[in-house]
PDB file of C-alpha atoms in Angstrom:
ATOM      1  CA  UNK A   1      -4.325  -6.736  -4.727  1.00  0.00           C
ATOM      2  CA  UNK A   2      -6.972  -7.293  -7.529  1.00  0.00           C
ATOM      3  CA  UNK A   3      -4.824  -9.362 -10.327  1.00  0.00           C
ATOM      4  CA  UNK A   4      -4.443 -12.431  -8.925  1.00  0.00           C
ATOM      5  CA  UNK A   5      -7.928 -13.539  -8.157  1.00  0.00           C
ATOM      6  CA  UNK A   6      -8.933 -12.510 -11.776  1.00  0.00           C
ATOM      7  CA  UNK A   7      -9.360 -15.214 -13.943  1.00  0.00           C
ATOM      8  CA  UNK A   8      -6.268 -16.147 -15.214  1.00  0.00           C
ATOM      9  CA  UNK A   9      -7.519 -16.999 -18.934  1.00  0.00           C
ATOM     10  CA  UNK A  10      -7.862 -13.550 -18.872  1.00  0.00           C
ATOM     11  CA  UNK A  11      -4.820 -12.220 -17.635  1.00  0.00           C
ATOM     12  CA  UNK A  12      -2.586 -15.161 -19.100  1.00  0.00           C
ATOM     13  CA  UNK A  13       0.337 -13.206 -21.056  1.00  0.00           C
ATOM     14  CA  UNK A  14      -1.279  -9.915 -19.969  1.00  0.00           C
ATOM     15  CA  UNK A  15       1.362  -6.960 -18.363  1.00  0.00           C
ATOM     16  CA  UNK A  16      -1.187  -6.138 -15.306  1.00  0.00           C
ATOM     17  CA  UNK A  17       0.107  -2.130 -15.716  1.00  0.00           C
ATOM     18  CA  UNK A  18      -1.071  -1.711 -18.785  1.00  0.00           C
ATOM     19  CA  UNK A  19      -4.188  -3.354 -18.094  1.00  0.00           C
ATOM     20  CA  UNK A  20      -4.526  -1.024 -15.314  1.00  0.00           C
ATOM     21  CA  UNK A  21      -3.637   2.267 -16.856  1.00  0.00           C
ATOM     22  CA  UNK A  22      -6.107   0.829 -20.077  1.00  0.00           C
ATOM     23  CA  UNK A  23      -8.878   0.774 -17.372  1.00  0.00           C
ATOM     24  CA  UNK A  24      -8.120   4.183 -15.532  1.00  0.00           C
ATOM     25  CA  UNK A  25      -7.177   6.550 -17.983  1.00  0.00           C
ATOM     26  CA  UNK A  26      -9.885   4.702 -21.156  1.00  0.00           C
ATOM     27  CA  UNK A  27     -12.581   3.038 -19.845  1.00  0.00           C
ATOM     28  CA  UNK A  28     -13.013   5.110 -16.769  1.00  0.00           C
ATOM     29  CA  UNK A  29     -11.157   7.836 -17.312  1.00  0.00           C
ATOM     30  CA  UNK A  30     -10.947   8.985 -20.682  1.00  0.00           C
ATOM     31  CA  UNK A  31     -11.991  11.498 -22.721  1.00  0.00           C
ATOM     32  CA  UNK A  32     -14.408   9.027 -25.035  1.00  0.00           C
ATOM     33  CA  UNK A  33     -16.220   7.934 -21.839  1.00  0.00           C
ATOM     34  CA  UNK A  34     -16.918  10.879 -20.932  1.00  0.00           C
ATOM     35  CA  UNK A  35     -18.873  11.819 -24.128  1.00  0.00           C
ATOM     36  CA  UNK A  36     -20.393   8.694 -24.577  1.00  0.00           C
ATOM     37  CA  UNK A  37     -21.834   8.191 -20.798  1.00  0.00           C
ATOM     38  CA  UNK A  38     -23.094  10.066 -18.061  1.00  0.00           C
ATOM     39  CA  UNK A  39     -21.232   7.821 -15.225  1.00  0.00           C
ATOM     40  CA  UNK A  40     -18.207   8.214 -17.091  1.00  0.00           C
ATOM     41  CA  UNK A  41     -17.567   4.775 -17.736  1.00  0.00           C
ATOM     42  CA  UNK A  42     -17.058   3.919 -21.951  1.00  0.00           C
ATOM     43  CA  UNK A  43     -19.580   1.191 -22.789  1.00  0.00           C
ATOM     44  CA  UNK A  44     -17.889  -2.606 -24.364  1.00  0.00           C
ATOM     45  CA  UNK A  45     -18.816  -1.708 -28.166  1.00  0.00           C
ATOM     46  CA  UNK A  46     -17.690   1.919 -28.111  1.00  0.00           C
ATOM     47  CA  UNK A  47     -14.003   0.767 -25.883  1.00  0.00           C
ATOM     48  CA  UNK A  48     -13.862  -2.012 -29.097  1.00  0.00           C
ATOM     49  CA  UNK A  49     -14.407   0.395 -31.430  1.00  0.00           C
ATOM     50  CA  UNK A  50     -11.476   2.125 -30.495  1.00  0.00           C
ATOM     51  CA  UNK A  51      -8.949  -0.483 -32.029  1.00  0.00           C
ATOM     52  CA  UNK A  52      -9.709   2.045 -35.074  1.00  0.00           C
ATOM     53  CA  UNK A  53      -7.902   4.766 -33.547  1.00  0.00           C
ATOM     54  CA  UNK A  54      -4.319   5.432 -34.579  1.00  0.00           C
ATOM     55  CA  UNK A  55      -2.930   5.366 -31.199  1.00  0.00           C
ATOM     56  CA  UNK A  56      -4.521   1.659 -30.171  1.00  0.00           C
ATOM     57  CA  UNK A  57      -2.375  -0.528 -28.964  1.00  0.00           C
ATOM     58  CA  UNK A  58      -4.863  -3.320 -28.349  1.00  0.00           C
ATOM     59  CA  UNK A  59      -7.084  -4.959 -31.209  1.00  0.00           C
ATOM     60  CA  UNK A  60     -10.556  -5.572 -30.820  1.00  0.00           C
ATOM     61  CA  UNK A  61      -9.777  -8.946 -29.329  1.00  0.00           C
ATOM     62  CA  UNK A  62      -7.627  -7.581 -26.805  1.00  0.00           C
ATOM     63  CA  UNK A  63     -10.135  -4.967 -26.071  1.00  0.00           C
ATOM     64  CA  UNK A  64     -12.908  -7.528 -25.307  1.00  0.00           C
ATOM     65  CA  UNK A  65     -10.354  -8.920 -22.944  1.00  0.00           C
ATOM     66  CA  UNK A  66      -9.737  -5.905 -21.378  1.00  0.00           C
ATOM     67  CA  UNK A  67     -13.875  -5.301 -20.763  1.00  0.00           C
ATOM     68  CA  UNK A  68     -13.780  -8.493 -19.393  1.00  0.00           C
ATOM     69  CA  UNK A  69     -11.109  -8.185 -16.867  1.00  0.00           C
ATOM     70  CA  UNK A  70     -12.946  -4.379 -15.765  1.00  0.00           C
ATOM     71  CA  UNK A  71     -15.892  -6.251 -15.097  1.00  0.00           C
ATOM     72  CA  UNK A  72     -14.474  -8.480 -12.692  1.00  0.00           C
ATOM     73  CA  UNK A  73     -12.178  -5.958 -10.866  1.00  0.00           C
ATOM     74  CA  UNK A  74     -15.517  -3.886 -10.533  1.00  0.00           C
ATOM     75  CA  UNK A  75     -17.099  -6.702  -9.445  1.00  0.00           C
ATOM     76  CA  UNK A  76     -14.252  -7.902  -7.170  1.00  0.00           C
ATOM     77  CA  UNK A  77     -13.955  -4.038  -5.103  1.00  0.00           C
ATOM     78  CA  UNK A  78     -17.685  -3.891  -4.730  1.00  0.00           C
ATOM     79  CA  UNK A  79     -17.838  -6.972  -3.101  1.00  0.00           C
ATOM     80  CA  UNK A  80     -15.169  -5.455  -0.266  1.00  0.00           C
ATOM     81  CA  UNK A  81     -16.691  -2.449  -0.556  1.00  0.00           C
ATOM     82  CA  UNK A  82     -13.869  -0.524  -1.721  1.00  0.00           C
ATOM     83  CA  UNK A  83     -13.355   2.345  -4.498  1.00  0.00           C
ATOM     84  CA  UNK A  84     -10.970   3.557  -7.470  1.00  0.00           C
ATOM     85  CA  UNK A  85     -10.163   6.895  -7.458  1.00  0.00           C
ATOM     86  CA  UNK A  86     -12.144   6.991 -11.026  1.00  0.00           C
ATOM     87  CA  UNK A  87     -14.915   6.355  -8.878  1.00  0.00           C
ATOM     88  CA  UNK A  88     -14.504   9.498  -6.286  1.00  0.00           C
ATOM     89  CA  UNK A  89     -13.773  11.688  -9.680  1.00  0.00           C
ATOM     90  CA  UNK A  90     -16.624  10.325 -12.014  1.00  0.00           C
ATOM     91  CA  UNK A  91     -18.862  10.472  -8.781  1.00  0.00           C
ATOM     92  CA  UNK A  92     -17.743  14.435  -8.740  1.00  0.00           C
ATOM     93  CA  UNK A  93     -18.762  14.676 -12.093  1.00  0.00           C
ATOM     94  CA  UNK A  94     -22.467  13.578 -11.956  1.00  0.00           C
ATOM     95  CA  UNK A  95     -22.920  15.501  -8.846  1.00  0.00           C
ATOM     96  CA  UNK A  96     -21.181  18.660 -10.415  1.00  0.00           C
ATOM     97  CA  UNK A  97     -23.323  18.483 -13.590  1.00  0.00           C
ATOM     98  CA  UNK A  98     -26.270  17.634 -11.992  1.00  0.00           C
ATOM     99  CA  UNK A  99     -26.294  19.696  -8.423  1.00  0.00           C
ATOM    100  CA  UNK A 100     -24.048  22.281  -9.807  1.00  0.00           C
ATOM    101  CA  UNK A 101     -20.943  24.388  -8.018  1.00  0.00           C
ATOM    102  CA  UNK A 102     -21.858  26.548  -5.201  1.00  0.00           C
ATOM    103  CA  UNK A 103     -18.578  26.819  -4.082  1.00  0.00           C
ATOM    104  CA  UNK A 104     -16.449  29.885  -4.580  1.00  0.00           C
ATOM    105  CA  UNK A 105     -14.610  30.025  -8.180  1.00  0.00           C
ATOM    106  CA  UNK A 106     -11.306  30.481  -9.462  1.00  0.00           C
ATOM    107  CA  UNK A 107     -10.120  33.230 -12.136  1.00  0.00           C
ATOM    108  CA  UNK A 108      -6.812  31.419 -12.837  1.00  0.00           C
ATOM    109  CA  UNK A 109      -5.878  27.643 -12.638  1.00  0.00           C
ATOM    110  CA  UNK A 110      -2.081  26.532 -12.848  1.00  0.00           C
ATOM    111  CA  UNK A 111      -1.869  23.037 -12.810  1.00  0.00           C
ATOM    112  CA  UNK A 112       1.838  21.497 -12.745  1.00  0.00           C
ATOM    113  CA  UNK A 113       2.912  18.060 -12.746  1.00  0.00           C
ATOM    114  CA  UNK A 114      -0.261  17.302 -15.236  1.00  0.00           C
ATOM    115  CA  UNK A 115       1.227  14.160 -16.559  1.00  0.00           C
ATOM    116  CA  UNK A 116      -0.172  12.537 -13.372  1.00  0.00           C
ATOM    117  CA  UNK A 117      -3.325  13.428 -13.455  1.00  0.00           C
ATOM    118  CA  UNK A 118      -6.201  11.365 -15.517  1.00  0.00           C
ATOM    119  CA  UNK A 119      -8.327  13.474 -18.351  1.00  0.00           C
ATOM    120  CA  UNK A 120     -11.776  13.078 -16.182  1.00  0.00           C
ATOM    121  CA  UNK A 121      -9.762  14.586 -13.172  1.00  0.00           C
ATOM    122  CA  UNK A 122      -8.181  17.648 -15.382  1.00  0.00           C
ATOM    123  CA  UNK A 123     -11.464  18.224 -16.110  1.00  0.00           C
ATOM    124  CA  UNK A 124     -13.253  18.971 -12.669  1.00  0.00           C
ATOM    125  CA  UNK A 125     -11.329  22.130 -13.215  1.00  0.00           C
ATOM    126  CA  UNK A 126     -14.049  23.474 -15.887  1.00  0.00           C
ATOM    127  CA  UNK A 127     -16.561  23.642 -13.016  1.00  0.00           C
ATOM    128  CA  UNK A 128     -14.290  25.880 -10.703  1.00  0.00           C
ATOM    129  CA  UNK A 129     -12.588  28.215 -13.131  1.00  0.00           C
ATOM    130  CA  UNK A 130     -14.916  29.673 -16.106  1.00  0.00           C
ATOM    131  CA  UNK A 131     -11.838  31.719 -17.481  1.00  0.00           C
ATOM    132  CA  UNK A 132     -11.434  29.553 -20.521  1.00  0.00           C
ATOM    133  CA  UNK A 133      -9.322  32.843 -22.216  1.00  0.00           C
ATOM    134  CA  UNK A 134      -6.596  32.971 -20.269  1.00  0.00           C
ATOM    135  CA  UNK A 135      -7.034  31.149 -16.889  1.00  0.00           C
ATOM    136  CA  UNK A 136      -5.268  27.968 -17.604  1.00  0.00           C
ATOM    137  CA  UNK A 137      -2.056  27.013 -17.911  1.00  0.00           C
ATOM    138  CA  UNK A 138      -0.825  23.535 -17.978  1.00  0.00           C
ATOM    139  CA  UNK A 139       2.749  21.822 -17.558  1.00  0.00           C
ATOM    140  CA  UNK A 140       4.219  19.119 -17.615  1.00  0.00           C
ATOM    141  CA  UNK A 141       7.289  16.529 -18.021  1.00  0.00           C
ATOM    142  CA  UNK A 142       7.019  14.116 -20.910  1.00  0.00           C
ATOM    143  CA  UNK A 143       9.679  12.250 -19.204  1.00  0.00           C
ATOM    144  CA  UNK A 144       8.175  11.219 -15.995  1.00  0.00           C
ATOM    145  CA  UNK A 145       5.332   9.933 -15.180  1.00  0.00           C
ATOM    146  CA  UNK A 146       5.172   8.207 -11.443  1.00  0.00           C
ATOM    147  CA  UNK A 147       1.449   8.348 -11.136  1.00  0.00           C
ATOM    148  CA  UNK A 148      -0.405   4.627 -11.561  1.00  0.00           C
ATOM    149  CA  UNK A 149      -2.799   4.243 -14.573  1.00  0.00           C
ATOM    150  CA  UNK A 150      -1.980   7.567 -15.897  1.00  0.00           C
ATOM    151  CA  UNK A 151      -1.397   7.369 -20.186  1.00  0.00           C
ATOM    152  CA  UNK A 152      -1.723  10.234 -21.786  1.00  0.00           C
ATOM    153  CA  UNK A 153      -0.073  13.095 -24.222  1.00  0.00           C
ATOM    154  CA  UNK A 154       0.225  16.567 -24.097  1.00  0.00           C
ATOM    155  CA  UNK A 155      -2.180  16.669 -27.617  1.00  0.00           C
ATOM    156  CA  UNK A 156      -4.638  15.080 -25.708  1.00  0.00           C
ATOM    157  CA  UNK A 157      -5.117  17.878 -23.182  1.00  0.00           C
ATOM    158  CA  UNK A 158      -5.054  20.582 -25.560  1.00  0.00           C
ATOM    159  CA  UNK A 159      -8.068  18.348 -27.434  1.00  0.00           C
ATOM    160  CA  UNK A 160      -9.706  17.965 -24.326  1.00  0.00           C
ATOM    161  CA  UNK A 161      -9.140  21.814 -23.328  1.00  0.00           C
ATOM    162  CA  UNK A 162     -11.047  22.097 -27.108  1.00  0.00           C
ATOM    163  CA  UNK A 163     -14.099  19.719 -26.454  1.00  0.00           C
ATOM    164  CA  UNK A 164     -14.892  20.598 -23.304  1.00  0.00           C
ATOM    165  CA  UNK A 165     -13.538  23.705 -22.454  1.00  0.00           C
ATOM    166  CA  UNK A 166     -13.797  26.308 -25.171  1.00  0.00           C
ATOM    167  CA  UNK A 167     -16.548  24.777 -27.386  1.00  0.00           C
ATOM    168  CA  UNK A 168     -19.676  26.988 -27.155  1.00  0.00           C
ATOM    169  CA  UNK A 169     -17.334  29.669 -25.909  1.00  0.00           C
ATOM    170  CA  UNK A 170     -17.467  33.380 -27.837  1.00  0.00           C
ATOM    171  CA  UNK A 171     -13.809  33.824 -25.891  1.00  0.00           C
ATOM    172  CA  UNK A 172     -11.696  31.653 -25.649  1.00  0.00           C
ATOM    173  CA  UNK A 173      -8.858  29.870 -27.870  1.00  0.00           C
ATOM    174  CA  UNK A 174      -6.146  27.720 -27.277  1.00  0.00           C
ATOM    175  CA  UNK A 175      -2.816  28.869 -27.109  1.00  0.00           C
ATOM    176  CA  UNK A 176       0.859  27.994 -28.441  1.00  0.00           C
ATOM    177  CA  UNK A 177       3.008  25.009 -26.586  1.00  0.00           C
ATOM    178  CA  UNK A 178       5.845  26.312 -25.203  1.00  0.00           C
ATOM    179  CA  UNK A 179       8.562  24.388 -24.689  1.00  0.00           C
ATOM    180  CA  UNK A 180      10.998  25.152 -21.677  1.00  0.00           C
ATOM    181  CA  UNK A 181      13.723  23.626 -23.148  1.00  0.00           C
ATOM    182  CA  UNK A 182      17.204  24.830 -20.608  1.00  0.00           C
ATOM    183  CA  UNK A 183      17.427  23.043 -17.888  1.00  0.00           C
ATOM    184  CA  UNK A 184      18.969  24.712 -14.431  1.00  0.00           C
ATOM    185  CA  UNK A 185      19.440  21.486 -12.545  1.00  0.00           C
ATOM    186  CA  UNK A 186      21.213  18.723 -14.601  1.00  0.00           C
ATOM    187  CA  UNK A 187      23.763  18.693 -16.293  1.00  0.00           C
ATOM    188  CA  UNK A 188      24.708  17.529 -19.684  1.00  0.00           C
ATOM    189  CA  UNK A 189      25.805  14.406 -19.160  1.00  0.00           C
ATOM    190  CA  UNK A 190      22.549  13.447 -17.320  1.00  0.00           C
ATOM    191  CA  UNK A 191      20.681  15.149 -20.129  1.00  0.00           C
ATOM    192  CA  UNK A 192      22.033  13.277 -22.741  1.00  0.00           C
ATOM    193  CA  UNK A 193      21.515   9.983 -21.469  1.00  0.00           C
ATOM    194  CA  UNK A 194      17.993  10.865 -20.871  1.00  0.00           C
ATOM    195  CA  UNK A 195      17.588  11.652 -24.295  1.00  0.00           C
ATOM    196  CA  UNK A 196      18.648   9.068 -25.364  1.00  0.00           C
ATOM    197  CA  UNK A 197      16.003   6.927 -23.959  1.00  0.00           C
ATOM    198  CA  UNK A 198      13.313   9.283 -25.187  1.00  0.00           C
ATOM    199  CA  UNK A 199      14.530   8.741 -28.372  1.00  0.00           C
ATOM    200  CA  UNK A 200      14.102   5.277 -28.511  1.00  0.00           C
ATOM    201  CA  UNK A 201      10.900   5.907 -26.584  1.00  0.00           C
ATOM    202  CA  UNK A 202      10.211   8.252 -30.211  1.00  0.00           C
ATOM    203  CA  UNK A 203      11.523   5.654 -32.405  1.00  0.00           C
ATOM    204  CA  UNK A 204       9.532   2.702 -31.608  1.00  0.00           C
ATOM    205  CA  UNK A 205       6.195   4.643 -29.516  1.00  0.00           C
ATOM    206  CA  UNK A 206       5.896   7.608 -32.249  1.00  0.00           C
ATOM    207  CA  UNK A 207       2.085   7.997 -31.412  1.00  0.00           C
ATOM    208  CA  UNK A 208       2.172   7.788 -27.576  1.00  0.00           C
ATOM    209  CA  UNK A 209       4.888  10.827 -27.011  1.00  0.00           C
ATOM    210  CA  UNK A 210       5.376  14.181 -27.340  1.00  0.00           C
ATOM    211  CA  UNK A 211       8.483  15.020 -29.389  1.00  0.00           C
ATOM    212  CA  UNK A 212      10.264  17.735 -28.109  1.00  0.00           C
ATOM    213  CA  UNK A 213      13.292  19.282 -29.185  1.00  0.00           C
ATOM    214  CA  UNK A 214      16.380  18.092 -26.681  1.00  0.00           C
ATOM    215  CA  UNK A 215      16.782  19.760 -23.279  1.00  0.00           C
ATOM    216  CA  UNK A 216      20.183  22.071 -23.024  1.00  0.00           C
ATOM    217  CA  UNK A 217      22.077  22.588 -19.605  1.00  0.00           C
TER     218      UNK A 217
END
């Protein structure tokens, strides 16, 4: 809808997923933004300055690129007055921090499927559930992902369940990954073949997946 009436010097050689999921799960999205703005939204030098991290995948080139291409997809849905989803959440957000929750609260939050859901969204939980000892639990499949712009790992939750969750908190502590590793559904033959691709997925993406041991039937 958006990619091809971006300039194409931009895009040029460009996957537009990646782009995408860069935009809604990093610049809008991410944990960093969130700590480094109030609307949410990572500023050009401190998105940049991420080429440092281990888990980059874009140089600070790229990055400027990327900036560049946000700017005009922002541009582009506020002229036809339409919205992201990053824009409902980070909208939440401000009024959430600002207007507070009057709303009734939650002692215990079980979130499945989490793997589809962006950091900023996982955390609108913090403002209906204040049971940071034991009131969240979190799952998820490190093989599927069918959510748009979604790009995350499991670390990154229990970081952001750290940051924003439990710091400042006399309580509460983060607790052991388990692994449900038997599967009731497939068998082994399916199994195996899907291991197979998330070992090469291990192999050549070390930093951007969980390793887990194999799944048994």
């Amino acid at each position: 809808m958006y990619w091809p009436h971006l300039n194409n010097k931009l895009t040029a050689n460009l996957e537009s997923s990646i782009v995408y999921t860069e935009i809604m799960s990093v610049i809008k999205g991410g944990l960093t933004a969130s700590e480094v703005a109030h609307n949410g939204i990572i500023s050009r030098e401190d998105y940049v300055a991420l080429c440092d991290s281990i888990t980059s995948i874009f140089d600070a080139k790229k990055r400027e690129i990327n900036c560049s291409i946000f700017l005009q997809y922002e541009k582009i849905k506020m002229e036809k007055g339409n919205f992201d989803l990053t824009n409902l959440v980070n909208d939440l957000h401000q009024r959430l921090e600002f207007e507070g929750y009057n709303g009734d609260f939650m002692d215990y939050v079980y979130i499945d499927e989490v793997q589809d859901l962006t950091i900023r969204q996982i955390m609108l939980f913090k403002y209906v559930c204040r049971n940071v000892h034991e009131g969240y639990a979190f799952s998820r499949d490190i093989a599927q992902a069918i959510a748009k712009g979604i790009g995350f790992r499991f670390e990154d939750i229990r970081w952001l369940f750290f940051r924003k969750f439990l710091l400042g908190s006399e309580k509460g502590k983060l607790s052991k990954v388990f692994q449900l590793s038997e599967n009731f559904h497939t068998h082994t033959g399916v199994l195996n073949l899907a291991q197979s691709v998330v070992n090469l997925l291990c192999h050549f993406f070390p930093l951007f997946v969980d390793a887990l041991s194999p799944e048994t039937s």
